PDB file of C-alpha atoms in Angstrom:
ATOM      1  CA  VAL A   1       6.054 -14.590   7.330  1.00  0.00           C
ATOM      2  CA  GLN A   2       3.067 -12.393   7.990  1.00  0.00           C
ATOM      3  CA  LEU A   3       2.059  -8.922   6.866  1.00  0.00           C
ATOM      4  CA  GLN A   4      -0.706  -7.477   8.995  1.00  0.00           C
ATOM      5  CA  ALA A   5      -2.535  -4.516   7.473  1.00  0.00           C
ATOM      6  CA  SER A   6      -4.648  -2.253   9.649  1.00  0.00           C
ATOM      7  CA  GLY A   7      -6.126   1.216   9.807  1.00  0.00           C
ATOM      8  CA  GLY A   8      -8.963   0.864   7.343  1.00  0.00           C
ATOM      9  CA  GLY A   9     -12.451   2.081   8.056  1.00  0.00           C
ATOM     10  CA  LEU A  10     -15.294   4.308   6.980  1.00  0.00           C
ATOM     11  CA  VAL A  11     -14.532   7.942   6.194  1.00  0.00           C
ATOM     12  CA  GLN A  12     -16.335  10.777   4.447  1.00  0.00           C
ATOM     13  CA  ALA A  13     -15.116  12.120   1.142  1.00  0.00           C
ATOM     14  CA  GLY A  14     -12.330  14.617   1.689  1.00  0.00           C
ATOM     15  CA  GLY A  15     -11.183  12.876   4.839  1.00  0.00           C
ATOM     16  CA  SER A  16      -7.980  11.043   5.681  1.00  0.00           C
ATOM     17  CA  LEU A  17      -6.870   7.624   6.833  1.00  0.00           C
ATOM     18  CA  ARG A  18      -3.504   6.133   7.636  1.00  0.00           C
ATOM     19  CA  LEU A  19      -2.942   2.489   6.880  1.00  0.00           C
ATOM     20  CA  SER A  20      -0.226   0.476   8.569  1.00  0.00           C
ATOM     21  CA  CYS A  21       1.292  -2.846   7.629  1.00  0.00           C
ATOM     22  CA  ALA A  22       3.404  -4.590  10.242  1.00  0.00           C
ATOM     23  CA  ALA A  23       5.660  -7.440   9.204  1.00  0.00           C
ATOM     24  CA  SER A  24       6.611 -10.438  11.264  1.00  0.00           C
ATOM     25  CA  GLY A  25       8.871 -13.306  10.341  1.00  0.00           C
ATOM     26  CA  LEU A  26      10.999 -11.156   8.061  1.00  0.00           C
ATOM     27  CA  SER A  27      12.999  -7.973   8.275  1.00  0.00           C
ATOM     28  CA  ILE A  28      11.577  -5.445   5.843  1.00  0.00           C
ATOM     29  CA  SER A  29      14.823  -3.469   5.712  1.00  0.00           C
ATOM     30  CA  SER A  30      15.946  -5.288   2.563  1.00  0.00           C
ATOM     31  CA  TYR A  31      12.555  -5.396   0.860  1.00  0.00           C
ATOM     32  CA  THR A  32      10.602  -3.207  -1.497  1.00  0.00           C
ATOM     33  CA  LEU A  33       7.155  -2.578  -0.051  1.00  0.00           C
ATOM     34  CA  GLY A  34       4.006  -1.858  -1.993  1.00  0.00           C
ATOM     35  CA  TRP A  35       0.346  -1.097  -1.528  1.00  0.00           C
ATOM     36  CA  PHE A  36      -2.331  -2.375  -3.880  1.00  0.00           C
ATOM     37  CA  ARG A  37      -6.106  -2.142  -3.785  1.00  0.00           C
ATOM     38  CA  GLN A  38      -9.073  -4.013  -5.164  1.00  0.00           C
ATOM     39  CA  ALA A  39     -12.529  -2.531  -5.531  1.00  0.00           C
ATOM     40  CA  PRO A  40     -15.626  -4.744  -5.872  1.00  0.00           C
ATOM     41  CA  GLY A  41     -15.870  -6.184  -9.357  1.00  0.00           C
ATOM     42  CA  LYS A  42     -12.512  -4.775 -10.406  1.00  0.00           C
ATOM     43  CA  GLU A  43      -9.013  -6.111 -10.777  1.00  0.00           C
ATOM     44  CA  ARG A  44      -6.429  -5.380  -8.145  1.00  0.00           C
ATOM     45  CA  GLU A  45      -4.466  -2.243  -8.971  1.00  0.00           C
ATOM     46  CA  PHE A  46      -1.164  -0.756  -7.964  1.00  0.00           C
ATOM     47  CA  VAL A  47      -1.270   2.139  -5.481  1.00  0.00           C
ATOM     48  CA  ALA A  48       2.262   2.911  -4.292  1.00  0.00           C
ATOM     49  CA  VAL A  49       5.721   1.453  -3.811  1.00  0.00           C
ATOM     50  CA  ILE A  50       8.733   2.376  -1.687  1.00  0.00           C
ATOM     51  CA  ASN A  51      12.234   1.009  -2.013  1.00  0.00           C
ATOM     52  CA  TRP A  52      14.233  -0.588   0.792  1.00  0.00           C
ATOM     53  CA  SER A  53      15.735   2.652   2.071  1.00  0.00           C
ATOM     54  CA  GLY A  54      12.691   4.843   1.618  1.00  0.00           C
ATOM     55  CA  GLY A  55      14.603   7.010  -0.796  1.00  0.00           C
ATOM     56  CA  SER A  56      12.456   6.167  -3.809  1.00  0.00           C
ATOM     57  CA  THR A  57       8.692   6.103  -4.115  1.00  0.00           C
ATOM     58  CA  TYR A  58       6.251   5.794  -6.983  1.00  0.00           C
ATOM     59  CA  TYR A  59       2.476   6.204  -7.136  1.00  0.00           C
ATOM     60  CA  GLY A  60      -0.386   5.176  -9.310  1.00  0.00           C
ATOM     61  CA  ASN A  61      -1.869   8.046 -11.290  1.00  0.00           C
ATOM     62  CA  SER A  62      -5.184   7.925  -9.445  1.00  0.00           C
ATOM     63  CA  VAL A  63      -3.590   8.594  -6.043  1.00  0.00           C
ATOM     64  CA  LYS A  64      -0.625  10.779  -6.955  1.00  0.00           C
ATOM     65  CA  GLY A  65      -0.537  13.933  -4.867  1.00  0.00           C
ATOM     66  CA  ARG A  66      -3.038  12.578  -2.325  1.00  0.00           C
ATOM     67  CA  PHE A  67      -1.389   9.452  -0.902  1.00  0.00           C
ATOM     68  CA  THR A  68       2.038   9.109   0.695  1.00  0.00           C
ATOM     69  CA  ILE A  69       3.877   5.855   1.320  1.00  0.00           C
ATOM     70  CA  SER A  70       6.529   5.687   4.030  1.00  0.00           C
ATOM     71  CA  ARG A  71       8.342   3.087   6.053  1.00  0.00           C
ATOM     72  CA  ASP A  72       9.953   2.623   9.442  1.00  0.00           C
ATOM     73  CA  ASN A  73      12.445  -0.206   9.191  1.00  0.00           C
ATOM     74  CA  ALA A  74      13.090  -0.123  12.926  1.00  0.00           C
ATOM     75  CA  LYS A  75       9.401  -0.856  13.517  1.00  0.00           C
ATOM     76  CA  ASN A  76       9.223  -3.271  10.581  1.00  0.00           C
ATOM     77  CA  THR A  77       6.217  -1.323   9.319  1.00  0.00           C
ATOM     78  CA  VAL A  78       5.093   0.407   6.128  1.00  0.00           C
ATOM     79  CA  TYR A  79       2.450   3.128   6.065  1.00  0.00           C
ATOM     80  CA  LEU A  80       0.062   4.652   3.575  1.00  0.00           C
ATOM     81  CA  GLN A  81      -1.207   8.118   4.421  1.00  0.00           C
ATOM     82  CA  MET A  82      -4.341   8.798   2.408  1.00  0.00           C
ATOM     83  CA  ASN A  83      -5.644  12.355   2.164  1.00  0.00           C
ATOM     84  CA  SER A  84      -8.458  13.965   0.190  1.00  0.00           C
ATOM     85  CA  LEU A  85     -10.183  10.624  -0.065  1.00  0.00           C
ATOM     86  CA  LYS A  86     -12.766  10.076  -2.781  1.00  0.00           C
ATOM     87  CA  PRO A  87     -15.579   7.517  -3.064  1.00  0.00           C
ATOM     88  CA  GLU A  88     -13.615   5.861  -5.866  1.00  0.00           C
ATOM     89  CA  ASP A  89     -10.855   5.073  -3.354  1.00  0.00           C
ATOM     90  CA  THR A  90     -13.199   2.558  -1.745  1.00  0.00           C
ATOM     91  CA  ALA A  91     -11.466  -0.827  -1.886  1.00  0.00           C
ATOM     92  CA  VAL A  92      -9.657  -3.489   0.074  1.00  0.00           C
ATOM     93  CA  TYR A  93      -6.081  -2.329   0.476  1.00  0.00           C
ATOM     94  CA  TYR A  94      -3.239  -4.845   0.511  1.00  0.00           C
ATOM     95  CA  CYS A  95       0.392  -4.454   1.477  1.00  0.00           C
ATOM     96  CA  ALA A  96       3.073  -6.567  -0.129  1.00  0.00           C
ATOM     97  CA  ALA A  97       6.811  -7.187   0.109  1.00  0.00           C
ATOM     98  CA  GLY A  98       9.190  -8.075  -2.674  1.00  0.00           C
ATOM     99  CA  THR A  99      12.809  -7.916  -3.681  1.00  0.00           C
ATOM    100  CA  ARG A 100      12.455  -5.750  -6.783  1.00  0.00           C
ATOM    101  CA  TYR A 101      11.366  -2.115  -6.921  1.00  0.00           C
ATOM    102  CA  ASN A 102       8.399  -2.194  -9.268  1.00  0.00           C
ATOM    103  CA  ARG A 103       4.604  -2.070  -9.485  1.00  0.00           C
ATOM    104  CA  ARG A 104       3.889  -5.530 -10.878  1.00  0.00           C
ATOM    105  CA  GLU A 105       1.872  -7.768  -8.602  1.00  0.00           C
ATOM    106  CA  ASP A 106       3.704 -10.902  -9.654  1.00  0.00           C
ATOM    107  CA  GLU A 107       6.999  -9.449  -8.442  1.00  0.00           C
ATOM    108  CA  TYR A 108       5.856  -9.430  -4.816  1.00  0.00           C
ATOM    109  CA  ASP A 109       6.551 -12.460  -2.649  1.00  0.00           C
ATOM    110  CA  TYR A 110       4.504 -11.768   0.466  1.00  0.00           C
ATOM    111  CA  TRP A 111       1.022 -10.296   0.859  1.00  0.00           C
ATOM    112  CA  GLY A 112      -1.039  -9.036   3.760  1.00  0.00           C
ATOM    113  CA  GLN A 113      -4.657  -9.991   4.308  1.00  0.00           C
ATOM    114  CA  GLY A 114      -6.092  -6.624   3.316  1.00  0.00           C
ATOM    115  CA  THR A 115      -7.946  -3.880   5.136  1.00  0.00           C
ATOM    116  CA  GLN A 116     -11.219  -2.358   3.965  1.00  0.00           C
ATOM    117  CA  VAL A 117     -11.411   1.347   3.180  1.00  0.00           C
ATOM    118  CA  THR A 118     -14.841   2.803   2.491  1.00  0.00           C
ATOM    119  CA  VAL A 119     -15.277   6.428   1.464  1.00  0.00           C
ATOM    120  CA  SER A 120     -18.792   7.822   1.592  1.00  0.00           C
ATOM    121  CA  SER A 121     -19.959  10.705  -0.562  1.00  0.00           C
TER     122      SER A 121
END
């Protein structure tokens, strides 16, 4: 099982990025998918989660209204559209797959390798 995150990069404050996470070795259609991030010197934090059908989503307070999580089960891929980016969004972003719809890290079974997002002021 592999989750391959991509789409990170350097962007100016106020800009946008779209992260993708492609799964191989499992079908995501029955999994909850989440995004987490970890900034230097900080603990990893929850960003967003989407249930198996895409009908339910939930966001961390710091990204609510700016980020949108979505999924394409046919492409076995989850996305994170990030708008109005701020310097404090700078972090390594990780995708994860689990069987329960929640925001707890320990509930996720599979993790991607992370993609770096850097927002300059």
